[in-house]
């Protein structure tokens, strides 16, 4: 199997079977071509466009450019909204959110999730920057070993040209790589690792309303958007109970960012 699966049930409830679960376990990612309905995508798109047009939560550090330095003037090339469900709690009742939670618990092989949150990443038409190779865990608390995955749903066609996801199969079984901030600028939140064999990478183009799942250690990347249409993506992060590390992992890039933001006197919380 190639990582593509999922069956639609009644009222848009999507399910996956043993083959998809086994594929995720082996490869650290999975792609399915349906997790929401076209009708719901229309509604989600309205909320999405509003959050970005209003730069929701910017003063609190919830809206910023993932690929540009904090506090810079000018158009964002990779704008992101954190916690859209804090502004619109009804997002948590969406078919997408409910399917994402249920399928995430199956893929993580847990009865219940400890936490689910989300963020939205926009690659503007012709201008959206690449999301460089990274592992999500590199952003997170170095004292924990998370049991977590992300569900990534595009609201527009996700193609190689518009910025679909790429994964390195099996990398979820490896360590968290050394990361640095994009352009070696700790005022840029986005992280990149140079320690990746891209010849092993697999691109996962999917239609709007499809989804990819990736483990928090899976190396992944999304290219720049060179098309005439925006590439909107809504990501849900699903986490089961995490274990504590006896010694925190060495991730100095996390402190570098906090220190750089404090030194530049930028009054935002770094998440
Ligand atoms: O949407 C993107 O460009 C990248 C998304 C990503 O890196 C993630 O969901 O972890």
PDB file of C-alpha atoms and ligand atoms in Angstrom:
ATOM      1  CA  UNK A   1       0.000   0.000   0.000  1.00  0.00           C
ATOM      2  CA  UNK A   2       1.131   3.545  -0.707  1.00  0.00           C
ATOM      3  CA  UNK A   3      -0.153   5.392   2.342  1.00  0.00           C
ATOM      4  CA  UNK A   4      -3.470   6.301   0.760  1.00  0.00           C
ATOM      5  CA  UNK A   5      -6.585   4.829   2.292  1.00  0.00           C
ATOM      6  CA  UNK A   6      -9.759   5.538   4.288  1.00  0.00           C
ATOM      7  CA  UNK A   7     -13.390   4.772   3.761  1.00  0.00           C
ATOM      8  CA  UNK A   8     -16.238   7.252   4.074  1.00  0.00           C
ATOM      9  CA  UNK A   9     -19.181   6.167   6.210  1.00  0.00           C
ATOM     10  CA  UNK A  10     -22.527   7.726   6.983  1.00  0.00           C
ATOM     11  CA  UNK A  11     -22.684  11.490   7.515  1.00  0.00           C
ATOM     12  CA  UNK A  12     -19.000  11.924   6.645  1.00  0.00           C
ATOM     13  CA  UNK A  13     -17.647   9.761   9.455  1.00  0.00           C
ATOM     14  CA  UNK A  14     -14.346   8.542   8.033  1.00  0.00           C
ATOM     15  CA  UNK A  15     -12.661   5.344   9.108  1.00  0.00           C
ATOM     16  CA  UNK A  16      -9.312   3.661   8.626  1.00  0.00           C
ATOM     17  CA  UNK A  17      -8.497  -0.027   8.967  1.00  0.00           C
ATOM     18  CA  UNK A  18      -5.639  -2.238  10.091  1.00  0.00           C
ATOM     19  CA  UNK A  19      -3.680  -1.694   6.853  1.00  0.00           C
ATOM     20  CA  UNK A  20      -3.602   2.082   7.354  1.00  0.00           C
ATOM     21  CA  UNK A  21      -2.681   1.722  11.032  1.00  0.00           C
ATOM     22  CA  UNK A  22       0.148  -0.658  10.129  1.00  0.00           C
ATOM     23  CA  UNK A  23       1.345   1.702   7.377  1.00  0.00           C
ATOM     24  CA  UNK A  24       1.479   4.606   9.848  1.00  0.00           C
ATOM     25  CA  UNK A  25       3.317   2.501  12.412  1.00  0.00           C
ATOM     26  CA  UNK A  26       5.972   1.532   9.836  1.00  0.00           C
ATOM     27  CA  UNK A  27       6.341   4.833   8.043  1.00  0.00           C
ATOM     28  CA  UNK A  28       5.353   7.574  10.519  1.00  0.00           C
ATOM     29  CA  UNK A  29       2.897   9.130   8.074  1.00  0.00           C
ATOM     30  CA  UNK A  30      -0.335   8.334   6.226  1.00  0.00           C
ATOM     31  CA  UNK A  31      -2.402  10.153   3.594  1.00  0.00           C
ATOM     32  CA  UNK A  32      -6.146   9.812   3.036  1.00  0.00           C
ATOM     33  CA  UNK A  33      -8.211  11.518   0.366  1.00  0.00           C
ATOM     34  CA  UNK A  34     -11.209  12.477   2.560  1.00  0.00           C
ATOM     35  CA  UNK A  35     -11.644  13.631   6.154  1.00  0.00           C
ATOM     36  CA  UNK A  36     -14.255  16.386   5.773  1.00  0.00           C
ATOM     37  CA  UNK A  37     -17.116  17.207   3.375  1.00  0.00           C
ATOM     38  CA  UNK A  38     -17.183  19.834   0.602  1.00  0.00           C
ATOM     39  CA  UNK A  39     -19.952  21.627   2.472  1.00  0.00           C
ATOM     40  CA  UNK A  40     -17.887  21.799   5.637  1.00  0.00           C
ATOM     41  CA  UNK A  41     -14.843  22.996   3.678  1.00  0.00           C
ATOM     42  CA  UNK A  42     -16.881  26.006   2.509  1.00  0.00           C
ATOM     43  CA  UNK A  43     -17.741  26.917   6.104  1.00  0.00           C
ATOM     44  CA  UNK A  44     -14.197  26.282   7.362  1.00  0.00           C
ATOM     45  CA  UNK A  45     -12.843  28.424   4.512  1.00  0.00           C
ATOM     46  CA  UNK A  46     -14.906  31.414   5.634  1.00  0.00           C
ATOM     47  CA  UNK A  47     -13.591  31.132   9.193  1.00  0.00           C
ATOM     48  CA  UNK A  48     -10.054  30.587   7.901  1.00  0.00           C
ATOM     49  CA  UNK A  49     -10.078  33.648   5.635  1.00  0.00           C
ATOM     50  CA  UNK A  50     -11.484  35.806   8.415  1.00  0.00           C
ATOM     51  CA  UNK A  51      -8.817  34.745  10.933  1.00  0.00           C
ATOM     52  CA  UNK A  52      -6.040  35.671   8.486  1.00  0.00           C
ATOM     53  CA  UNK A  53      -7.680  38.875   7.216  1.00  0.00           C
ATOM     54  CA  UNK A  54      -8.119  40.070  10.828  1.00  0.00           C
ATOM     55  CA  UNK A  55      -4.674  38.817  11.926  1.00  0.00           C
ATOM     56  CA  UNK A  56      -6.430  37.271  14.885  1.00  0.00           C
ATOM     57  CA  UNK A  57      -4.421  37.171  18.117  1.00  0.00           C
ATOM     58  CA  UNK A  58      -1.411  39.050  16.711  1.00  0.00           C
ATOM     59  CA  UNK A  59      -0.871  41.084  19.900  1.00  0.00           C
ATOM     60  CA  UNK A  60      -0.783  37.863  21.943  1.00  0.00           C
ATOM     61  CA  UNK A  61       1.672  36.136  19.593  1.00  0.00           C
ATOM     62  CA  UNK A  62      -0.997  33.922  18.048  1.00  0.00           C
ATOM     63  CA  UNK A  63      -0.591  35.350  14.521  1.00  0.00           C
ATOM     64  CA  UNK A  64       2.880  35.683  13.009  1.00  0.00           C
ATOM     65  CA  UNK A  65       5.061  34.813  10.047  1.00  0.00           C
ATOM     66  CA  UNK A  66       6.646  31.399  10.496  1.00  0.00           C
ATOM     67  CA  UNK A  67       9.301  32.254   7.893  1.00  0.00           C
ATOM     68  CA  UNK A  68       9.996  35.896   8.805  1.00  0.00           C
ATOM     69  CA  UNK A  69      11.495  37.665  11.836  1.00  0.00           C
ATOM     70  CA  UNK A  70       9.133  38.729  14.632  1.00  0.00           C
ATOM     71  CA  UNK A  71       8.302  42.396  14.487  1.00  0.00           C
ATOM     72  CA  UNK A  72       9.197  42.820  10.799  1.00  0.00           C
ATOM     73  CA  UNK A  73       7.115  45.054   8.568  1.00  0.00           C
ATOM     74  CA  UNK A  74       5.808  43.736   5.272  1.00  0.00           C
ATOM     75  CA  UNK A  75       3.830  40.888   3.816  1.00  0.00           C
ATOM     76  CA  UNK A  76       4.136  37.526   5.521  1.00  0.00           C
ATOM     77  CA  UNK A  77       5.257  34.660   3.287  1.00  0.00           C
ATOM     78  CA  UNK A  78       4.170  31.930   5.728  1.00  0.00           C
ATOM     79  CA  UNK A  79       1.548  33.403   8.043  1.00  0.00           C
ATOM     80  CA  UNK A  80       0.172  31.200  10.768  1.00  0.00           C
ATOM     81  CA  UNK A  81      -2.709  31.406  13.263  1.00  0.00           C
ATOM     82  CA  UNK A  82      -2.298  29.414  16.475  1.00  0.00           C
ATOM     83  CA  UNK A  83      -5.330  28.088  18.351  1.00  0.00           C
ATOM     84  CA  UNK A  84      -8.099  29.030  15.890  1.00  0.00           C
ATOM     85  CA  UNK A  85     -10.539  27.043  18.055  1.00  0.00           C
ATOM     86  CA  UNK A  86      -9.930  29.517  20.911  1.00  0.00           C
ATOM     87  CA  UNK A  87     -11.601  32.193  18.774  1.00  0.00           C
ATOM     88  CA  UNK A  88     -14.132  29.868  17.139  1.00  0.00           C
ATOM     89  CA  UNK A  89     -14.894  27.031  19.623  1.00  0.00           C
ATOM     90  CA  UNK A  90     -17.390  25.606  17.113  1.00  0.00           C
ATOM     91  CA  UNK A  91     -14.380  24.355  15.115  1.00  0.00           C
ATOM     92  CA  UNK A  92     -14.007  21.632  17.737  1.00  0.00           C
ATOM     93  CA  UNK A  93     -17.468  20.317  16.796  1.00  0.00           C
ATOM     94  CA  UNK A  94     -16.634  20.144  13.089  1.00  0.00           C
ATOM     95  CA  UNK A  95     -16.598  16.838  11.283  1.00  0.00           C
ATOM     96  CA  UNK A  96     -12.938  17.462  10.531  1.00  0.00           C
ATOM     97  CA  UNK A  97     -12.016  17.940  14.198  1.00  0.00           C
ATOM     98  CA  UNK A  98     -14.042  14.935  15.329  1.00  0.00           C
ATOM     99  CA  UNK A  99     -12.697  12.658  12.569  1.00  0.00           C
ATOM    100  CA  UNK A 100      -9.158  13.895  13.249  1.00  0.00           C
ATOM    101  CA  UNK A 101      -9.436  13.068  16.965  1.00  0.00           C
ATOM    102  CA  UNK A 102     -10.898   9.628  16.405  1.00  0.00           C
ATOM    103  CA  UNK A 103      -8.398   8.639  13.716  1.00  0.00           C
ATOM    104  CA  UNK A 104      -5.474  10.087  15.690  1.00  0.00           C
ATOM    105  CA  UNK A 105      -6.375   7.938  18.719  1.00  0.00           C
ATOM    106  CA  UNK A 106      -6.485   4.870  16.439  1.00  0.00           C
ATOM    107  CA  UNK A 107      -3.111   5.661  14.885  1.00  0.00           C
ATOM    108  CA  UNK A 108      -1.514   6.373  18.258  1.00  0.00           C
ATOM    109  CA  UNK A 109      -3.209   3.204  19.529  1.00  0.00           C
ATOM    110  CA  UNK A 110      -4.617   4.872  22.636  1.00  0.00           C
ATOM    111  CA  UNK A 111      -8.096   4.867  24.178  1.00  0.00           C
ATOM    112  CA  UNK A 112      -8.081   8.598  24.829  1.00  0.00           C
ATOM    113  CA  UNK A 113      -6.149  11.720  23.889  1.00  0.00           C
ATOM    114  CA  UNK A 114      -4.813  14.056  26.572  1.00  0.00           C
ATOM    115  CA  UNK A 115      -4.913  17.186  24.410  1.00  0.00           C
ATOM    116  CA  UNK A 116      -5.964  18.416  20.975  1.00  0.00           C
ATOM    117  CA  UNK A 117      -5.166  21.836  19.575  1.00  0.00           C
ATOM    118  CA  UNK A 118      -4.692  23.326  16.188  1.00  0.00           C
ATOM    119  CA  UNK A 119      -3.090  25.890  13.939  1.00  0.00           C
ATOM    120  CA  UNK A 120      -3.559  27.159  10.417  1.00  0.00           C
ATOM    121  CA  UNK A 121      -0.746  27.777   7.931  1.00  0.00           C
ATOM    122  CA  UNK A 122      -1.269  29.804   4.788  1.00  0.00           C
ATOM    123  CA  UNK A 123       0.950  29.781   1.715  1.00  0.00           C
ATOM    124  CA  UNK A 124      -0.177  32.832  -0.247  1.00  0.00           C
ATOM    125  CA  UNK A 125      -0.503  32.466  -4.052  1.00  0.00           C
ATOM    126  CA  UNK A 126       2.853  32.744  -5.897  1.00  0.00           C
ATOM    127  CA  UNK A 127       4.521  34.016  -2.725  1.00  0.00           C
ATOM    128  CA  UNK A 128       4.109  31.357  -0.034  1.00  0.00           C
ATOM    129  CA  UNK A 129       7.502  30.289   1.326  1.00  0.00           C
ATOM    130  CA  UNK A 130       8.644  26.712   1.799  1.00  0.00           C
ATOM    131  CA  UNK A 131       8.239  25.089   5.205  1.00  0.00           C
ATOM    132  CA  UNK A 132      11.731  23.636   5.565  1.00  0.00           C
ATOM    133  CA  UNK A 133      12.580  20.121   6.758  1.00  0.00           C
ATOM    134  CA  UNK A 134      11.914  19.681  10.471  1.00  0.00           C
ATOM    135  CA  UNK A 135      10.445  17.440  13.162  1.00  0.00           C
ATOM    136  CA  UNK A 136       7.624  18.916  15.238  1.00  0.00           C
ATOM    137  CA  UNK A 137       9.100  17.588  18.472  1.00  0.00           C
ATOM    138  CA  UNK A 138      12.078  19.941  17.984  1.00  0.00           C
ATOM    139  CA  UNK A 139       9.705  22.816  18.887  1.00  0.00           C
ATOM    140  CA  UNK A 140       8.452  21.217  22.070  1.00  0.00           C
ATOM    141  CA  UNK A 141       9.241  20.834  25.763  1.00  0.00           C
ATOM    142  CA  UNK A 142      12.639  19.056  26.003  1.00  0.00           C
ATOM    143  CA  UNK A 143      11.598  17.438  29.313  1.00  0.00           C
ATOM    144  CA  UNK A 144       8.894  15.345  27.688  1.00  0.00           C
ATOM    145  CA  UNK A 145       8.675  12.432  25.290  1.00  0.00           C
ATOM    146  CA  UNK A 146       5.438  13.215  23.502  1.00  0.00           C
ATOM    147  CA  UNK A 147       3.122  10.639  22.010  1.00  0.00           C
ATOM    148  CA  UNK A 148       1.664  12.883  19.400  1.00  0.00           C
ATOM    149  CA  UNK A 149       0.731  13.308  15.754  1.00  0.00           C
ATOM    150  CA  UNK A 150      -0.518  16.044  13.447  1.00  0.00           C
ATOM    151  CA  UNK A 151      -3.475  15.857  11.119  1.00  0.00           C
ATOM    152  CA  UNK A 152      -2.968  18.199   8.157  1.00  0.00           C
ATOM    153  CA  UNK A 153      -5.958  19.078   5.965  1.00  0.00           C
ATOM    154  CA  UNK A 154      -5.693  21.399   2.949  1.00  0.00           C
ATOM    155  CA  UNK A 155      -8.653  23.589   2.004  1.00  0.00           C
ATOM    156  CA  UNK A 156      -7.221  23.966  -1.512  1.00  0.00           C
ATOM    157  CA  UNK A 157      -5.531  21.431  -3.805  1.00  0.00           C
ATOM    158  CA  UNK A 158      -2.227  20.449  -2.204  1.00  0.00           C
ATOM    159  CA  UNK A 159       0.171  19.667  -5.044  1.00  0.00           C
ATOM    160  CA  UNK A 160       3.947  19.653  -5.293  1.00  0.00           C
ATOM    161  CA  UNK A 161       3.646  23.125  -6.899  1.00  0.00           C
ATOM    162  CA  UNK A 162       1.329  24.585  -4.227  1.00  0.00           C
ATOM    163  CA  UNK A 163       3.138  23.159  -1.188  1.00  0.00           C
ATOM    164  CA  UNK A 164       1.913  19.667  -0.327  1.00  0.00           C
ATOM    165  CA  UNK A 165       3.531  17.711   2.492  1.00  0.00           C
ATOM    166  CA  UNK A 166       6.632  15.526   1.989  1.00  0.00           C
ATOM    167  CA  UNK A 167       7.775  12.929   4.523  1.00  0.00           C
ATOM    168  CA  UNK A 168      10.814  10.753   5.177  1.00  0.00           C
ATOM    169  CA  UNK A 169       9.346   7.285   5.822  1.00  0.00           C
ATOM    170  CA  UNK A 170      10.567   5.659   9.029  1.00  0.00           C
ATOM    171  CA  UNK A 171      12.192   8.822  10.422  1.00  0.00           C
ATOM    172  CA  UNK A 172       9.751   8.759  13.384  1.00  0.00           C
ATOM    173  CA  UNK A 173      11.852   5.928  14.824  1.00  0.00           C
ATOM    174  CA  UNK A 174      14.981   8.071  14.850  1.00  0.00           C
ATOM    175  CA  UNK A 175      16.166  10.796  17.231  1.00  0.00           C
ATOM    176  CA  UNK A 176      15.205  14.447  17.143  1.00  0.00           C
ATOM    177  CA  UNK A 177      17.760  16.046  14.813  1.00  0.00           C
ATOM    178  CA  UNK A 178      19.794  19.173  15.432  1.00  0.00           C
ATOM    179  CA  UNK A 179      17.648  22.150  14.386  1.00  0.00           C
ATOM    180  CA  UNK A 180      18.355  25.835  13.813  1.00  0.00           C
ATOM    181  CA  UNK A 181      16.123  28.807  13.117  1.00  0.00           C
ATOM    182  CA  UNK A 182      15.460  29.669   9.459  1.00  0.00           C
ATOM    183  CA  UNK A 183      18.232  31.981   8.156  1.00  0.00           C
ATOM    184  CA  UNK A 184      19.985  31.331  11.498  1.00  0.00           C
ATOM    185  CA  UNK A 185      17.821  34.126  12.871  1.00  0.00           C
ATOM    186  CA  UNK A 186      16.312  33.255  16.289  1.00  0.00           C
ATOM    187  CA  UNK A 187      13.674  35.963  15.748  1.00  0.00           C
ATOM    188  CA  UNK A 188      12.232  33.621  13.114  1.00  0.00           C
ATOM    189  CA  UNK A 189      10.100  30.968  14.813  1.00  0.00           C
ATOM    190  CA  UNK A 190      10.419  28.427  11.974  1.00  0.00           C
ATOM    191  CA  UNK A 191      13.008  25.689  12.467  1.00  0.00           C
ATOM    192  CA  UNK A 192      15.039  23.755   9.918  1.00  0.00           C
ATOM    193  CA  UNK A 193      17.269  20.713  10.122  1.00  0.00           C
ATOM    194  CA  UNK A 194      20.105  20.126   7.654  1.00  0.00           C
ATOM    195  CA  UNK A 195      20.403  16.519   8.811  1.00  0.00           C
ATOM    196  CA  UNK A 196      18.031  14.909   6.313  1.00  0.00           C
ATOM    197  CA  UNK A 197      18.455  12.530   3.387  1.00  0.00           C
ATOM    198  CA  UNK A 198      15.925  14.023   0.966  1.00  0.00           C
ATOM    199  CA  UNK A 199      16.440  11.151  -1.499  1.00  0.00           C
ATOM    200  CA  UNK A 200      14.268   9.087   0.906  1.00  0.00           C
ATOM    201  CA  UNK A 201      11.422  11.655   0.856  1.00  0.00           C
ATOM    202  CA  UNK A 202       7.906  10.963  -0.413  1.00  0.00           C
ATOM    203  CA  UNK A 203       5.599  13.765  -1.653  1.00  0.00           C
ATOM    204  CA  UNK A 204       1.928  13.463  -0.693  1.00  0.00           C
ATOM    205  CA  UNK A 205      -0.301  15.533  -2.998  1.00  0.00           C
ATOM    206  CA  UNK A 206      -3.914  15.390  -1.768  1.00  0.00           C
ATOM    207  CA  UNK A 207      -7.209  17.082  -2.692  1.00  0.00           C
ATOM    208  CA  UNK A 208      -8.982  19.692  -0.546  1.00  0.00           C
ATOM    209  CA  UNK A 209     -10.645  17.874   2.356  1.00  0.00           C
ATOM    210  CA  UNK A 210      -8.084  15.032   2.270  1.00  0.00           C
ATOM    211  CA  UNK A 211      -5.580  14.695   5.087  1.00  0.00           C
ATOM    212  CA  UNK A 212      -2.096  13.575   5.952  1.00  0.00           C
ATOM    213  CA  UNK A 213      -1.092  12.336   9.403  1.00  0.00           C
ATOM    214  CA  UNK A 214       2.467  12.513  10.678  1.00  0.00           C
ATOM    215  CA  UNK A 215       4.108  11.463  13.918  1.00  0.00           C
ATOM    216  CA  UNK A 216       5.803  14.273  15.888  1.00  0.00           C
ATOM    217  CA  UNK A 217       9.247  12.815  15.041  1.00  0.00           C
ATOM    218  CA  UNK A 218       8.631  12.300  11.326  1.00  0.00           C
ATOM    219  CA  UNK A 219      10.849  14.518   9.170  1.00  0.00           C
ATOM    220  CA  UNK A 220       8.620  16.622   6.932  1.00  0.00           C
ATOM    221  CA  UNK A 221       8.658  19.530   4.517  1.00  0.00           C
ATOM    222  CA  UNK A 222       6.231  21.509   2.331  1.00  0.00           C
ATOM    223  CA  UNK A 223       7.452  23.396  -0.738  1.00  0.00           C
ATOM    224  CA  UNK A 224       6.827  27.009  -1.717  1.00  0.00           C
ATOM    225  CA  UNK A 225       3.529  27.878  -3.386  1.00  0.00           C
ATOM    226  CA  UNK A 226       4.274  28.756  -7.018  1.00  0.00           C
ATOM    227  CA  UNK A 227       0.621  28.536  -8.145  1.00  0.00           C
ATOM    228  CA  UNK A 228      -1.964  31.289  -8.667  1.00  0.00           C
ATOM    229  CA  UNK A 229      -4.094  30.039  -5.793  1.00  0.00           C
ATOM    230  CA  UNK A 230      -3.485  30.224  -2.024  1.00  0.00           C
ATOM    231  CA  UNK A 231      -2.718  26.947  -0.262  1.00  0.00           C
ATOM    232  CA  UNK A 232      -4.620  26.965   3.007  1.00  0.00           C
ATOM    233  CA  UNK A 233      -4.030  24.188   5.552  1.00  0.00           C
ATOM    234  CA  UNK A 234      -5.653  23.498   8.917  1.00  0.00           C
ATOM    235  CA  UNK A 235      -3.550  21.342  11.230  1.00  0.00           C
ATOM    236  CA  UNK A 236      -4.802  19.528  14.333  1.00  0.00           C
ATOM    237  CA  UNK A 237      -2.229  18.263  16.813  1.00  0.00           C
ATOM    238  CA  UNK A 238      -3.427  15.287  18.854  1.00  0.00           C
ATOM    239  CA  UNK A 239      -1.441  14.269  21.908  1.00  0.00           C
ATOM    240  CA  UNK A 240      -1.788  11.266  24.200  1.00  0.00           C
ATOM    241  CA  UNK A 241      -0.219  11.205  27.682  1.00  0.00           C
ATOM    242  CA  UNK A 242       3.524  12.004  27.411  1.00  0.00           C
ATOM    243  CA  UNK A 243       6.365  10.474  29.394  1.00  0.00           C
ATOM    244  CA  UNK A 244       8.927  12.574  31.345  1.00  0.00           C
ATOM    245  CA  UNK A 245      12.605  12.448  30.431  1.00  0.00           C
ATOM    246  CA  UNK A 246      15.002  11.948  33.341  1.00  0.00           C
ATOM    247  CA  UNK A 247      17.351  14.474  31.683  1.00  0.00           C
ATOM    248  CA  UNK A 248      15.913  17.165  29.381  1.00  0.00           C
ATOM    249  CA  UNK A 249      16.959  16.886  25.724  1.00  0.00           C
ATOM    250  CA  UNK A 250      19.516  19.457  24.537  1.00  0.00           C
ATOM    251  CA  UNK A 251      17.561  21.912  22.343  1.00  0.00           C
ATOM    252  CA  UNK A 252      19.335  25.264  22.671  1.00  0.00           C
ATOM    253  CA  UNK A 253      17.399  26.733  19.736  1.00  0.00           C
ATOM    254  CA  UNK A 254      14.364  27.052  22.039  1.00  0.00           C
ATOM    255  CA  UNK A 255      16.166  29.349  24.482  1.00  0.00           C
ATOM    256  CA  UNK A 256      17.841  31.246  21.636  1.00  0.00           C
ATOM    257  CA  UNK A 257      14.418  32.326  20.426  1.00  0.00           C
ATOM    258  CA  UNK A 258      13.140  33.405  23.869  1.00  0.00           C
ATOM    259  CA  UNK A 259      16.300  35.394  24.495  1.00  0.00           C
ATOM    260  CA  UNK A 260      16.243  37.058  21.058  1.00  0.00           C
ATOM    261  CA  UNK A 261      12.587  38.081  21.461  1.00  0.00           C
ATOM    262  CA  UNK A 262      13.267  39.505  24.958  1.00  0.00           C
ATOM    263  CA  UNK A 263      16.397  41.353  23.760  1.00  0.00           C
ATOM    264  CA  UNK A 264      14.534  42.900  20.832  1.00  0.00           C
ATOM    265  CA  UNK A 265      11.866  44.077  23.320  1.00  0.00           C
ATOM    266  CA  UNK A 266       9.106  42.369  21.382  1.00  0.00           C
ATOM    267  CA  UNK A 267       6.151  41.970  23.677  1.00  0.00           C
ATOM    268  CA  UNK A 268       4.719  38.600  22.604  1.00  0.00           C
ATOM    269  CA  UNK A 269       4.509  35.239  24.246  1.00  0.00           C
ATOM    270  CA  UNK A 270       6.713  32.645  22.506  1.00  0.00           C
ATOM    271  CA  UNK A 271       4.751  29.415  22.265  1.00  0.00           C
TER     272      UNK A 271
HETATM  273  O1  LIG B   1       1.606  23.559   6.083  1.00  0.00           O
HETATM  274  C1  LIG B   1       2.825  23.586   6.023  1.00  0.00           C
HETATM  275  O2  LIG B   1       3.421  24.265   5.196  1.00  0.00           O
HETATM  276  C2  LIG B   1       3.669  22.773   6.968  1.00  0.00           C
HETATM  277  C3  LIG B   1       2.912  22.092   8.048  1.00  0.00           C
HETATM  278  C4  LIG B   1       3.772  21.453   9.083  1.00  0.00           C
HETATM  279  O3  LIG B   1       4.973  21.512   9.070  1.00  0.00           O
HETATM  280  C5  LIG B   1       3.102  20.730  10.158  1.00  0.00           C
HETATM  281  O4  LIG B   1       1.875  20.644  10.187  1.00  0.00           O
HETATM  282  O5  LIG B   1       3.818  20.198  11.051  1.00  0.00           O
END
